[in-house]
Short mmCIF file of C-alpha atoms and ligand atoms in Angstrom, two decimals:
data_model
loop_
_atom_site.label_atom_id
_atom_site.label_comp_id
_atom_site.label_asym_id
_atom_site.label_seq_id
_atom_site.Cartn_x
_atom_site.Cartn_y
_atom_site.Cartn_z
CA UNK A 1 5.83 22.30 21.17
CA UNK A 2 5.24 24.28 18.03
CA UNK A 3 1.72 24.77 16.69
CA UNK A 4 1.34 24.08 12.98
CA UNK A 5 -0.99 26.56 11.25
CA UNK A 6 -0.21 25.88 7.61
CA UNK A 7 0.95 22.73 5.82
CA UNK A 8 2.32 22.31 2.31
CA UNK A 9 1.57 18.91 0.83
CA UNK A 10 4.47 17.87 -1.38
CA UNK A 11 2.41 15.32 -3.28
CA UNK A 12 -0.55 14.85 -5.61
CA UNK A 13 -3.62 12.67 -6.17
CA UNK A 14 -5.48 10.73 -3.52
CA UNK A 15 -2.83 11.06 -0.80
CA UNK A 16 -2.65 14.86 -1.15
CA UNK A 17 -6.44 15.03 -0.69
CA UNK A 18 -6.30 12.52 2.17
CA UNK A 19 -3.78 14.69 4.05
CA UNK A 20 -5.63 17.95 3.36
CA UNK A 21 -8.88 16.56 4.73
CA UNK A 22 -7.30 15.81 8.10
CA UNK A 23 -5.51 19.15 8.16
CA UNK A 24 -8.79 20.95 7.47
CA UNK A 25 -10.50 19.16 10.37
CA UNK A 26 -7.68 20.36 12.61
CA UNK A 27 -8.12 23.98 11.49
CA UNK A 28 -4.82 23.93 9.60
CA UNK A 29 -4.54 25.80 6.29
CA UNK A 30 -3.25 23.85 3.29
CA UNK A 31 -0.99 24.61 0.34
CA UNK A 32 -0.96 22.35 -2.72
CA UNK A 33 1.83 22.15 -5.23
CA UNK A 34 1.14 20.90 -8.72
CA UNK A 35 2.72 20.21 -12.08
CA UNK A 36 1.53 21.52 -15.44
CA UNK A 37 -0.20 18.16 -16.00
CA UNK A 38 -2.21 18.60 -12.79
CA UNK A 39 -3.67 22.11 -13.26
CA UNK A 40 -7.24 20.82 -12.97
CA UNK A 41 -6.53 18.15 -10.37
CA UNK A 42 -8.76 17.84 -7.32
CA UNK A 43 -5.94 18.36 -4.84
CA UNK A 44 -5.31 21.77 -6.41
CA UNK A 45 -8.96 22.79 -6.00
CA UNK A 46 -9.23 21.44 -2.47
CA UNK A 47 -6.26 23.37 -1.06
CA UNK A 48 -6.53 26.89 0.37
CA UNK A 49 -3.65 27.92 -1.89
CA UNK A 50 -1.92 26.18 -4.80
CA UNK A 51 1.38 26.80 -6.56
CA UNK A 52 2.57 25.39 -9.86
CA UNK A 53 6.12 24.12 -9.40
CA UNK A 54 6.98 23.03 -12.94
CA UNK A 55 6.57 20.64 -15.81
CA UNK A 56 4.64 17.38 -15.96
CA UNK A 57 7.56 15.05 -15.24
CA UNK A 58 8.13 14.36 -11.54
CA UNK A 59 11.71 15.59 -11.64
CA UNK A 60 10.49 18.90 -13.11
CA UNK A 61 7.91 19.40 -10.32
CA UNK A 62 7.08 17.10 -7.40
CA UNK A 63 10.73 16.17 -6.85
CA UNK A 64 12.09 19.73 -6.82
CA UNK A 65 12.87 20.00 -3.13
CA UNK A 66 14.52 23.43 -3.28
CA UNK A 67 11.63 24.99 -5.20
CA UNK A 68 9.16 23.45 -2.74
CA UNK A 69 11.07 24.87 0.24
CA UNK A 70 11.09 28.31 -1.43
CA UNK A 71 7.30 28.14 -1.82
CA UNK A 72 7.05 27.38 1.92
CA UNK A 73 9.09 30.45 2.81
CA UNK A 74 7.09 32.67 0.48
CA UNK A 75 3.68 31.50 1.78
CA UNK A 76 4.70 31.26 5.44
CA UNK A 77 4.17 27.56 5.64
CA UNK A 78 5.08 25.86 8.96
CA UNK A 79 5.36 22.23 7.88
CA UNK A 80 5.71 19.94 4.86
CA UNK A 81 3.86 16.64 4.56
CA UNK A 82 5.58 14.52 1.88
CA UNK A 83 2.90 11.79 1.54
CA UNK A 84 4.33 8.59 0.03
CA UNK A 85 6.71 8.23 -2.92
CA UNK A 86 8.35 11.40 -4.31
CA UNK A 87 10.41 13.06 -1.52
CA UNK A 88 8.97 11.08 1.38
CA UNK A 89 12.06 8.93 2.05
CA UNK A 90 14.69 11.36 0.88
CA UNK A 91 16.93 12.04 3.91
CA UNK A 92 18.72 15.01 2.34
CA UNK A 93 15.38 16.68 1.57
CA UNK A 94 14.18 16.12 5.15
CA UNK A 95 17.43 17.70 6.35
CA UNK A 96 17.04 20.73 4.07
CA UNK A 97 13.50 21.20 5.34
CA UNK A 98 14.78 21.27 8.93
CA UNK A 99 17.61 23.61 8.03
CA UNK A 100 15.10 26.01 6.46
CA UNK A 101 13.36 26.20 9.85
CA UNK A 102 10.39 24.15 8.66
CA UNK A 103 8.86 21.02 10.19
CA UNK A 104 9.17 17.80 8.17
CA UNK A 105 6.10 15.70 9.02
CA UNK A 106 7.94 12.42 9.29
CA UNK A 107 10.96 10.86 10.96
CA UNK A 108 14.39 12.46 11.38
CA UNK A 109 16.80 12.48 8.43
CA UNK A 110 19.02 10.13 10.46
CA UNK A 111 16.24 7.52 10.80
CA UNK A 112 15.39 7.76 7.08
CA UNK A 113 19.06 7.31 6.18
CA UNK A 114 19.61 4.41 8.57
CA UNK A 115 16.56 2.48 7.37
CA UNK A 116 17.39 3.32 3.72
CA UNK A 117 20.40 1.05 4.05
CA UNK A 118 19.18 -2.52 4.59
CA UNK A 119 22.55 -3.54 6.07
CA UNK A 120 22.73 -0.57 8.45
CA UNK A 121 19.14 -1.30 9.49
CA UNK A 122 19.94 -4.94 10.25
CA UNK A 123 23.02 -3.90 12.23
CA UNK A 124 21.03 -1.32 14.21
CA UNK A 125 18.29 -3.75 15.23
CA UNK A 126 20.65 -6.67 15.94
CA UNK A 127 21.11 -5.73 19.63
CA UNK A 128 17.31 -5.92 20.17
CA UNK A 129 17.11 -9.64 19.48
CA UNK A 130 14.88 -9.27 16.41
CA UNK A 131 14.53 -12.46 14.33
CA UNK A 132 16.22 -12.09 10.94
CA UNK A 133 16.63 -14.35 7.93
CA UNK A 134 19.94 -16.28 8.19
CA UNK A 135 22.64 -14.75 6.00
CA UNK A 136 25.44 -12.21 6.02
CA UNK A 137 25.48 -9.28 8.40
CA UNK A 138 27.83 -7.26 6.24
CA UNK A 139 28.27 -6.45 2.57
CA UNK A 140 29.92 -9.31 0.70
CA UNK A 141 32.90 -8.47 -1.47
CA UNK A 142 34.94 -11.64 -1.77
CA UNK A 143 33.28 -14.17 -4.10
CA UNK A 144 34.92 -17.24 -2.55
CA UNK A 145 33.99 -16.21 0.98
CA UNK A 146 30.46 -15.43 -0.19
CA UNK A 147 30.13 -18.85 -1.83
CA UNK A 148 31.17 -20.49 1.41
CA UNK A 149 28.57 -18.54 3.40
CA UNK A 150 25.90 -19.31 0.80
CA UNK A 151 26.66 -23.02 1.05
CA UNK A 152 26.45 -22.86 4.85
CA UNK A 153 23.13 -21.04 4.71
CA UNK A 154 21.91 -23.51 2.09
CA UNK A 155 20.60 -22.89 -1.44
CA UNK A 156 18.47 -21.34 -2.77
CA UNK A 157 19.75 -18.03 -1.45
CA UNK A 158 18.87 -14.46 -2.27
CA UNK A 159 21.36 -11.72 -3.08
CA UNK A 160 19.97 -8.33 -2.09
CA UNK A 161 21.24 -4.81 -2.65
CA UNK A 162 21.75 -2.91 0.59
CA UNK A 163 20.44 0.28 -1.01
CA UNK A 164 17.49 -1.58 -2.59
CA UNK A 165 14.15 -2.30 -1.02
CA UNK A 166 10.64 -3.03 -2.15
CA UNK A 167 12.03 -5.89 -4.22
CA UNK A 168 14.50 -3.81 -6.24
CA UNK A 169 17.94 -5.34 -6.72
CA UNK A 170 17.14 -8.91 -5.64
CA UNK A 171 18.47 -12.10 -7.22
CA UNK A 172 17.63 -15.71 -6.39
CA UNK A 173 20.57 -18.10 -6.72
CA UNK A 174 19.69 -21.78 -6.99
CA UNK A 175 23.10 -23.43 -6.71
CA UNK A 176 26.76 -22.78 -6.02
CA UNK A 177 27.68 -23.09 -9.73
CA UNK A 178 25.70 -20.03 -10.76
CA UNK A 179 26.67 -18.02 -7.67
CA UNK A 180 29.62 -16.09 -9.06
CA UNK A 181 27.81 -14.89 -12.21
CA UNK A 182 24.73 -13.88 -10.24
CA UNK A 183 26.77 -12.01 -7.66
CA UNK A 184 28.62 -10.03 -10.33
CA UNK A 185 25.32 -9.14 -11.98
CA UNK A 186 23.80 -8.11 -8.64
CA UNK A 187 26.76 -5.85 -7.81
CA UNK A 188 26.75 -4.15 -11.21
CA UNK A 189 22.96 -3.69 -11.13
CA UNK A 190 23.10 -2.21 -7.63
CA UNK A 191 25.93 0.11 -8.66
CA UNK A 192 24.07 1.50 -11.65
CA UNK A 193 20.63 1.64 -9.96
CA UNK A 194 21.60 3.02 -6.53
CA UNK A 195 25.20 4.22 -6.86
CA UNK A 196 26.05 1.70 -4.15
CA UNK A 197 27.18 -1.80 -5.10
CA UNK A 198 26.90 -3.28 -1.58
CA UNK A 199 25.06 -6.59 -1.63
CA UNK A 200 24.39 -9.23 1.01
CA UNK A 201 23.09 -12.78 1.23
CA UNK A 202 19.94 -14.15 2.82
CA UNK A 203 18.40 -17.59 2.84
CA UNK A 204 15.60 -17.55 0.28
CA UNK A 205 12.19 -18.05 1.86
CA UNK A 206 10.21 -19.62 -0.98
CA UNK A 207 6.57 -18.75 -0.38
CA UNK A 208 6.41 -16.17 2.39
CA UNK A 209 3.61 -13.98 3.56
CA UNK A 210 4.31 -10.27 3.73
CA UNK A 211 3.00 -8.95 7.02
CA UNK A 212 3.87 -5.48 8.23
CA UNK A 213 3.30 -3.66 11.52
CA UNK A 214 2.29 -0.01 11.75
CA UNK A 215 4.13 1.95 14.44
CA UNK A 216 3.84 5.47 15.86
CA UNK A 217 6.56 7.20 17.83
CA UNK A 218 6.46 10.63 19.47
CA UNK A 219 9.29 13.05 20.25
CA UNK A 220 9.18 12.00 23.94
CA UNK A 221 10.40 8.45 23.35
CA UNK A 222 7.01 6.70 23.42
CA UNK A 223 6.43 4.10 20.71
CA UNK A 224 3.32 1.99 20.11
CA UNK A 225 2.27 -0.39 17.37
CA UNK A 226 -1.12 -0.37 15.63
CA UNK A 227 -1.20 -4.08 14.75
CA UNK A 228 -0.53 -5.66 11.39
CA UNK A 229 -1.47 -5.39 7.75
CA UNK A 230 -1.44 -8.48 5.55
CA UNK A 231 0.02 -7.46 2.16
CA UNK A 232 0.78 -10.80 0.50
CA UNK A 233 -1.49 -10.26 -2.51
CA UNK A 234 0.89 -8.40 -4.78
CA UNK A 235 2.06 -8.48 -8.37
CA UNK A 236 5.65 -7.66 -9.24
CA UNK A 237 6.16 -5.98 -5.85
CA UNK A 238 3.07 -3.86 -6.45
CA UNK A 239 0.53 -4.51 -3.69
CA UNK A 240 -3.00 -5.22 -4.90
CA UNK A 241 -5.02 -6.11 -1.80
CA UNK A 242 -4.19 -5.38 1.83
CA UNK A 243 -6.12 -6.26 4.93
CA UNK A 244 -6.11 -5.87 8.68
CA UNK A 245 -5.99 -7.92 10.76
CA UNK A 246 -4.20 -10.86 9.08
CA UNK A 247 -6.17 -14.10 8.91
CA UNK A 248 -3.17 -16.12 10.19
CA UNK A 249 -1.85 -14.28 13.23
CA UNK A 250 -2.77 -15.54 16.69
CA UNK A 251 -3.06 -12.96 19.47
CA UNK A 252 0.26 -14.22 20.87
CA UNK A 253 2.10 -13.92 17.56
CA UNK A 254 0.56 -10.47 17.03
CA UNK A 255 1.91 -9.33 20.41
CA UNK A 256 5.32 -10.77 19.70
CA UNK A 257 5.61 -9.20 16.24
CA UNK A 258 4.24 -5.96 17.65
CA UNK A 259 6.91 -5.91 20.36
CA UNK A 260 9.61 -6.59 17.75
CA UNK A 261 8.30 -3.77 15.56
CA UNK A 262 8.41 -1.36 18.51
CA UNK A 263 12.00 -2.42 19.17
CA UNK A 264 12.95 -1.83 15.53
CA UNK A 265 11.52 1.67 15.89
CA UNK A 266 13.43 2.16 19.15
CA UNK A 267 16.65 1.11 17.44
CA UNK A 268 16.45 4.21 15.23
CA UNK A 269 14.72 6.57 17.73
CA UNK A 270 11.77 6.59 15.38
CA UNK A 271 9.44 9.59 15.34
CA UNK A 272 6.14 9.66 13.44
CA UNK A 273 4.30 6.95 11.50
CA UNK A 274 6.39 4.07 10.17
CA UNK A 275 6.01 0.47 9.07
CA UNK A 276 8.10 -2.53 9.99
CA UNK A 277 8.05 -5.21 7.29
CA UNK A 278 8.30 -8.92 8.11
CA UNK A 279 8.32 -12.13 6.12
CA UNK A 280 6.30 -14.94 7.69
CA UNK A 281 6.96 -18.53 6.56
CA UNK A 282 4.49 -21.43 6.41
CA UNK A 283 5.37 -22.44 10.00
CA UNK A 284 4.62 -18.88 11.16
CA UNK A 285 8.27 -18.05 11.83
CA UNK A 286 8.72 -14.35 11.22
CA UNK A 287 11.76 -12.36 10.11
CA UNK A 288 12.46 -8.63 10.07
CA UNK A 289 13.07 -7.35 6.53
CA UNK A 290 13.08 -3.57 6.44
CA UNK A 291 11.38 -0.47 7.77
CA UNK A 292 9.44 2.00 5.63
CA UNK A 293 9.85 5.49 7.02
CA UNK A 294 6.69 7.03 5.58
CA UNK A 295 2.91 6.94 5.70
CA UNK A 296 2.03 4.00 3.43
CA UNK A 297 -0.55 3.68 0.68
CA UNK A 298 -2.37 0.99 2.68
CA UNK A 299 -2.63 2.99 5.95
CA UNK A 300 -6.46 3.23 5.70
CA UNK A 301 -7.01 -0.42 6.73
CA UNK A 302 -5.21 0.33 9.99
CA UNK A 303 -7.31 3.47 10.48
CA UNK A 304 -10.49 1.47 9.99
CA UNK A 305 -9.65 -1.21 12.58
CA UNK A 306 -8.17 1.13 15.20
CA UNK A 307 -10.41 4.18 14.79
CA UNK A 308 -7.35 6.43 14.60
CA UNK A 309 -6.62 9.07 11.96
CA UNK A 310 -2.97 8.42 11.14
CA UNK A 311 -2.46 11.77 9.42
CA UNK A 312 -3.75 13.65 12.48
CA UNK A 313 -1.45 11.57 14.67
CA UNK A 314 1.47 12.45 12.38
CA UNK A 315 0.67 16.15 12.63
CA UNK A 316 0.26 16.10 16.44
CA UNK A 317 3.57 14.25 16.76
CA UNK A 318 5.27 16.77 14.46
CA UNK A 319 3.99 19.58 16.71
CA UNK A 320 5.76 17.90 19.61
CA UNK A 321 2.71 16.52 21.40
CA UNK A 322 3.09 13.26 23.33
CA UNK A 323 0.93 10.35 22.09
CA UNK A 324 -2.50 10.61 23.72
CA UNK A 325 -2.79 6.82 24.25
CA UNK A 326 -0.71 3.84 25.32
CA UNK A 327 -0.39 0.35 23.88
CA UNK A 328 -2.99 -1.01 26.33
CA UNK A 329 -5.55 1.52 25.07
CA UNK A 330 -5.41 0.10 21.54
CA UNK A 331 -7.57 -2.73 20.21
CA UNK A 332 -8.68 -4.20 16.89
CA UNK A 333 -12.31 -3.57 15.91
CA UNK A 334 -13.70 -5.51 12.97
CA UNK A 335 -11.93 -6.17 9.69
CA UNK A 336 -10.82 -3.92 6.83
CA UNK A 337 -9.79 -4.60 3.23
CA UNK A 338 -8.20 -2.33 0.66
CA UNK A 339 -8.26 -2.92 -3.08
CA UNK A 340 -5.97 -0.73 -5.13
CA UNK A 341 -7.69 0.27 -8.35
CA UNK A 342 -5.11 0.76 -11.09
CA UNK A 343 -5.63 2.15 -14.57
CA UNK A 344 -4.26 -1.09 -16.01
CA UNK A 345 -5.78 -3.80 -18.16
CA UNK A 346 -5.65 -7.10 -16.25
CA UNK A 347 -6.72 -9.00 -19.38
CA UNK A 348 -3.70 -7.59 -21.23
CA UNK A 349 -0.75 -8.22 -18.93
CA UNK A 350 -1.67 -5.22 -16.74
CA UNK A 351 -0.67 -2.76 -19.43
CA UNK A 352 -1.23 0.82 -18.20
CA UNK A 353 -4.43 2.15 -19.73
CA UNK A 354 -4.55 5.90 -19.46
CA UNK A 355 -7.21 8.13 -20.93
CA UNK A 356 -10.43 9.88 -19.93
CA UNK A 357 -12.74 8.72 -17.16
CA UNK A 358 -15.90 8.79 -19.30
CA UNK A 359 -17.99 7.37 -16.48
CA UNK A 360 -16.83 7.50 -12.91
CA UNK A 361 -19.37 6.56 -10.24
CA UNK A 362 -18.09 5.59 -6.79
CA UNK A 363 -19.65 2.91 -4.61
CA UNK A 364 -21.27 4.11 -1.41
CA UNK A 365 -22.89 2.85 1.76
CA UNK A 366 -22.03 1.60 5.23
CA UNK A 367 -18.46 0.40 5.55
CA UNK A 368 -17.28 1.67 2.16
CA UNK A 369 -14.50 4.25 1.81
CA UNK A 370 -13.03 5.48 -1.46
CA UNK A 371 -9.77 7.44 -1.38
CA UNK A 372 -9.21 8.86 -4.85
CA UNK A 373 -8.16 11.99 -6.69
CA UNK A 374 -10.30 12.02 -9.81
CA UNK A 375 -13.77 12.91 -11.02
CA UNK A 376 -15.83 11.88 -14.02
CA UNK A 377 -14.57 13.54 -17.20
CA UNK A 378 -10.98 13.91 -16.01
CA UNK A 379 -7.95 12.56 -17.87
CA UNK A 380 -5.52 10.24 -16.11
CA UNK A 381 -2.07 11.72 -16.73
CA UNK A 382 0.61 9.38 -18.09
CA UNK A 383 3.39 10.83 -15.97
CA UNK A 384 2.59 9.32 -12.58
CA UNK A 385 1.57 6.18 -10.76
CA UNK A 386 -1.38 4.42 -12.48
CA UNK A 387 -3.27 3.94 -9.17
CA UNK A 388 -6.56 5.82 -9.51
CA UNK A 389 -8.26 4.89 -6.25
CA UNK A 390 -8.17 2.85 -3.09
CA UNK A 391 -11.40 1.05 -2.37
CA UNK A 392 -11.61 0.25 1.34
CA UNK A 393 -14.31 -1.77 3.06
CA UNK A 394 -14.88 -2.33 6.74
CA UNK A 395 -17.10 -4.93 8.40
CA UNK A 396 -17.62 -6.72 11.67
CA UNK A 397 -15.51 -9.64 10.47
CA UNK A 398 -13.49 -10.78 7.44
CA UNK A 399 -16.48 -12.28 5.66
CA UNK A 400 -18.48 -9.08 5.93
CA UNK A 401 -15.53 -7.01 4.67
CA UNK A 402 -15.18 -9.36 1.65
CA UNK A 403 -18.94 -9.30 0.93
CA UNK A 404 -18.90 -5.51 1.09
CA UNK A 405 -15.90 -5.35 -1.24
CA UNK A 406 -17.64 -7.54 -3.83
CA UNK A 407 -20.76 -5.40 -3.57
CA UNK A 408 -18.70 -2.20 -3.85
CA UNK A 409 -16.80 -3.49 -6.90
CA UNK A 410 -20.15 -4.13 -8.62
CA UNK A 411 -21.35 -0.63 -7.73
CA UNK A 412 -18.15 1.03 -8.98
CA UNK A 413 -18.80 2.22 -12.55
CA UNK A 414 -15.73 3.20 -14.54
CA UNK A 415 -15.71 3.51 -18.33
CA UNK A 416 -13.20 5.06 -20.71
CA UNK A 417 -10.28 3.13 -19.26
CA UNK A 418 -9.66 -0.46 -18.21
CA UNK A 419 -9.08 -0.98 -14.49
CA UNK A 420 -8.04 -3.75 -12.14
CA UNK A 421 -11.54 -3.92 -10.59
CA UNK A 422 -12.43 -7.26 -12.32
CA UNK A 423 -9.09 -8.63 -11.18
CA UNK A 424 -9.91 -7.62 -7.60
CA UNK A 425 -13.18 -9.50 -7.91
CA UNK A 426 -11.33 -12.59 -9.12
CA UNK A 427 -9.02 -12.54 -6.10
CA UNK A 428 -11.78 -11.89 -3.56
CA UNK A 429 -13.83 -14.83 -4.88
CA UNK A 430 -10.92 -17.24 -5.00
CA UNK A 431 -11.07 -20.11 -2.53
CA UNK A 432 -7.45 -19.54 -1.43
CA UNK A 433 -8.16 -15.91 -0.58
CA UNK A 434 -11.49 -16.63 1.10
CA UNK A 435 -9.95 -19.36 3.26
CA UNK A 436 -6.99 -17.16 4.17
CA UNK A 437 -4.58 -19.80 2.91
CA UNK A 438 -2.36 -17.76 0.57
CA UNK A 439 1.10 -16.20 0.28
CA UNK A 440 3.05 -13.82 -1.96
CA UNK A 441 2.85 -16.33 -4.83
CA UNK A 442 -0.97 -16.12 -5.01
CA UNK A 443 -1.15 -14.33 -8.38
CA UNK A 444 1.47 -16.39 -10.23
CA UNK A 445 -0.09 -19.55 -8.81
CA UNK A 446 -3.75 -18.86 -9.61
CA UNK A 447 -4.22 -16.01 -12.06
CA UNK A 448 -4.69 -16.29 -15.81
CA UNK A 449 -6.22 -13.46 -17.87
CA UNK A 450 -8.67 -15.95 -19.45
CA UNK A 451 -10.24 -16.42 -16.01
CA UNK A 452 -11.52 -12.84 -16.25
CA UNK A 453 -13.32 -13.69 -19.49
CA UNK A 454 -15.16 -16.55 -17.76
CA UNK A 455 -16.08 -14.17 -14.98
CA UNK A 456 -17.40 -11.63 -17.51
CA UNK A 457 -19.44 -14.34 -19.28
CA UNK A 458 -21.01 -15.39 -15.97
CA UNK A 459 -21.94 -11.78 -15.32
CA UNK A 460 -23.52 -11.16 -18.71
CA UNK A 461 -25.48 -14.40 -18.41
CA UNK A 462 -26.80 -13.13 -15.13
CA UNK A 463 -27.85 -9.83 -16.72
CA UNK A 464 -29.61 -11.65 -19.57
CA UNK A 465 -31.37 -13.84 -17.03
CA UNK A 466 -32.53 -10.83 -15.02
CA UNK A 467 -33.80 -8.99 -18.12
CA UNK A 468 -35.62 -12.08 -19.36
CA UNK A 469 -37.25 -12.51 -15.98
CA UNK A 470 -38.30 -8.86 -15.96
CA UNK A 471 -39.95 -9.25 -19.35
CA UNK A 472 -41.69 -12.43 -18.26
CA UNK A 473 -43.08 -10.94 -15.06
CA UNK A 474 -44.22 -7.76 -16.77
CA UNK A 475 -46.20 -9.76 -19.30
CA UNK A 476 -47.75 -12.04 -16.73
CA UNK A 477 -51.17 -10.89 -15.46
CA UNK A 478 -50.17 -11.42 -11.81
CA UNK A 479 -47.23 -9.03 -12.00
CA UNK A 480 -49.12 -5.76 -12.37
CA UNK A 481 -47.83 -4.35 -9.06
CA UNK A 482 -44.38 -5.91 -9.35
CA UNK A 483 -41.91 -4.12 -7.06
CA UNK A 484 -38.17 -4.24 -7.65
CA UNK A 485 -37.86 -6.81 -4.89
CA UNK A 486 -40.53 -8.97 -6.43
CA UNK A 487 -38.80 -8.88 -9.77
CA UNK A 488 -35.48 -9.83 -8.25
CA UNK A 489 -37.04 -12.80 -6.53
CA UNK A 490 -38.53 -13.85 -9.81
CA UNK A 491 -35.21 -13.36 -11.55
CA UNK A 492 -33.36 -15.54 -9.12
CA UNK A 493 -35.98 -18.30 -9.19
CA UNK A 494 -35.96 -18.11 -12.97
CA UNK A 495 -32.19 -18.55 -12.89
CA UNK A 496 -32.47 -21.42 -10.43
CA UNK A 497 -35.06 -23.14 -12.63
CA UNK A 498 -32.94 -22.64 -15.69
CA UNK A 499 -29.95 -24.24 -13.96
CA UNK A 500 -31.92 -27.35 -13.01
C1 LIG B 1 12.79 -11.99 0.61
C2 LIG B 1 12.05 -13.04 0.03
C3 LIG B 1 12.43 -14.32 0.32
N1 LIG B 1 13.47 -14.56 1.12
N2 LIG B 1 13.83 -12.28 1.40
C4 LIG B 1 10.58 -8.42 -1.69
C5 LIG B 1 10.38 -7.05 -1.23
C6 LIG B 1 11.47 -6.76 -0.28
N3 LIG B 1 11.04 -5.92 0.77
C7 LIG B 1 11.89 -8.10 0.21
N4 LIG B 1 11.28 -9.07 -0.65
C8 LIG B 1 11.48 -10.39 -0.45
N5 LIG B 1 12.50 -10.71 0.37
C9 LIG B 1 14.15 -13.54 1.63
N6 LIG B 1 15.21 -13.81 2.42
C10 LIG B 1 10.99 -12.74 -0.80
C11 LIG B 1 10.70 -11.41 -1.05
C12 LIG B 1 9.59 -11.20 -1.91
C13 LIG B 1 8.43 -10.58 -1.49
C14 LIG B 1 8.30 -10.06 -0.21
C15 LIG B 1 7.15 -9.43 0.20
C16 LIG B 1 6.09 -9.31 -0.69
C17 LIG B 1 6.20 -9.79 -1.94
C18 LIG B 1 7.36 -10.43 -2.37
C19 LIG B 1 7.43 -10.93 -3.66
C20 LIG B 1 8.57 -11.54 -4.07
C21 LIG B 1 9.65 -11.67 -3.21
#
């Protein structure tokens, strides 16, 4: 047991603020680091102390592990929270933090390293009877042998880089004729991208769902799971909408996947918050893919349905406290959705659109949570991730969470930059999403930029209709005491009449 009194957050933006808020509630002092591009950022203002660690580029600032550790020593920091991205899954940084006598709020360097290698991870979990996609258990080197295995598994197959993850270094191979070329390309890509050319083969699951399970492990060997997050709505391996619980899991399947996730965590003596990623096929077979050894962007949906603060749990675990609950104490309450709001133009191939937030008004009200790191008037820097906010809604069931999200999107006012808010609205109104019948191919299957134009036309027609109705009622002698509600009723009946 070692009490943490001061935490340095080795991150920026919404996640830095998110972590500091929990620390503050626990009476823990906070230290922000920032780059020259982030001098006026909210995370810098929110922290008790803030230190500039270098230039705007990540490798000049947020990735400078040694500088960050020096700041900790100078300011008598007890622990480092890495957030997500940057140094969060860097085993050698976690090791240096430990060696400096500091607490790394996260798993051990050994667990990070093990799960960083997809092949080592598969080997480690194999003795726990975890379902895995058919394929090779070891790196393939011999082309002829690999071809034979691929033919046994059956085409199409997928060649994956062991050091990859999150979709990096993957290649679909349709037939045995193109296998050799594809394998050579995969090896050379993996070598240049990761410095490790190890690749392996898996059967290609054509239209899977991506469902992941949140786990928590303490330093006393207790591990629990906090149910699933459905993350199938993604574009180019960038998640767009996440939800909890998943619309397709039965209680039995949830238990089974939960038990598997706990076993994956056991296989690497996992400590802290982690996520076990599964593919689920159309017959609801599930397969272990990889484990993410960090707090994830989409953790808020799990917080909303469990009532737990995952950052507080991470900090308590890092202090050496045993978990204060058991699996049986946990239950799912209601339904939560998260929409990632990116500074990208969905009508223009999701081109990043940086600039000044001329207007920035957040939605509010029951069941609406906005995790962001900006205020009106601020510039979005070009150097980092284009995600500007996470819009989270929580309701008694899936329908209420969707209705709240649509309402919140309409309330969200952002001008000065294009955002993915209209795109979120498109997805949430789509029949496939509403029915729950979708997979990771949702966007390529259903989305066209022109669909956003139709949506915008519908909206402006509605505005014209409302204004026209307002004018009409105000000129009518009966409408002298017209309340807002009265006008709205008139507007909608006007619209109904017009549509007849
Ligand atoms: C797969 C797959 C199909 N079959 N593995 C992409 C992210 C990485 N974690 C693993 N990924 C995939 N692995 C087999 N054997 C399809 C994907 C995949 C995917 C997975 C989750 C969410 C979105 C995805 C988009 C494309 C491909």
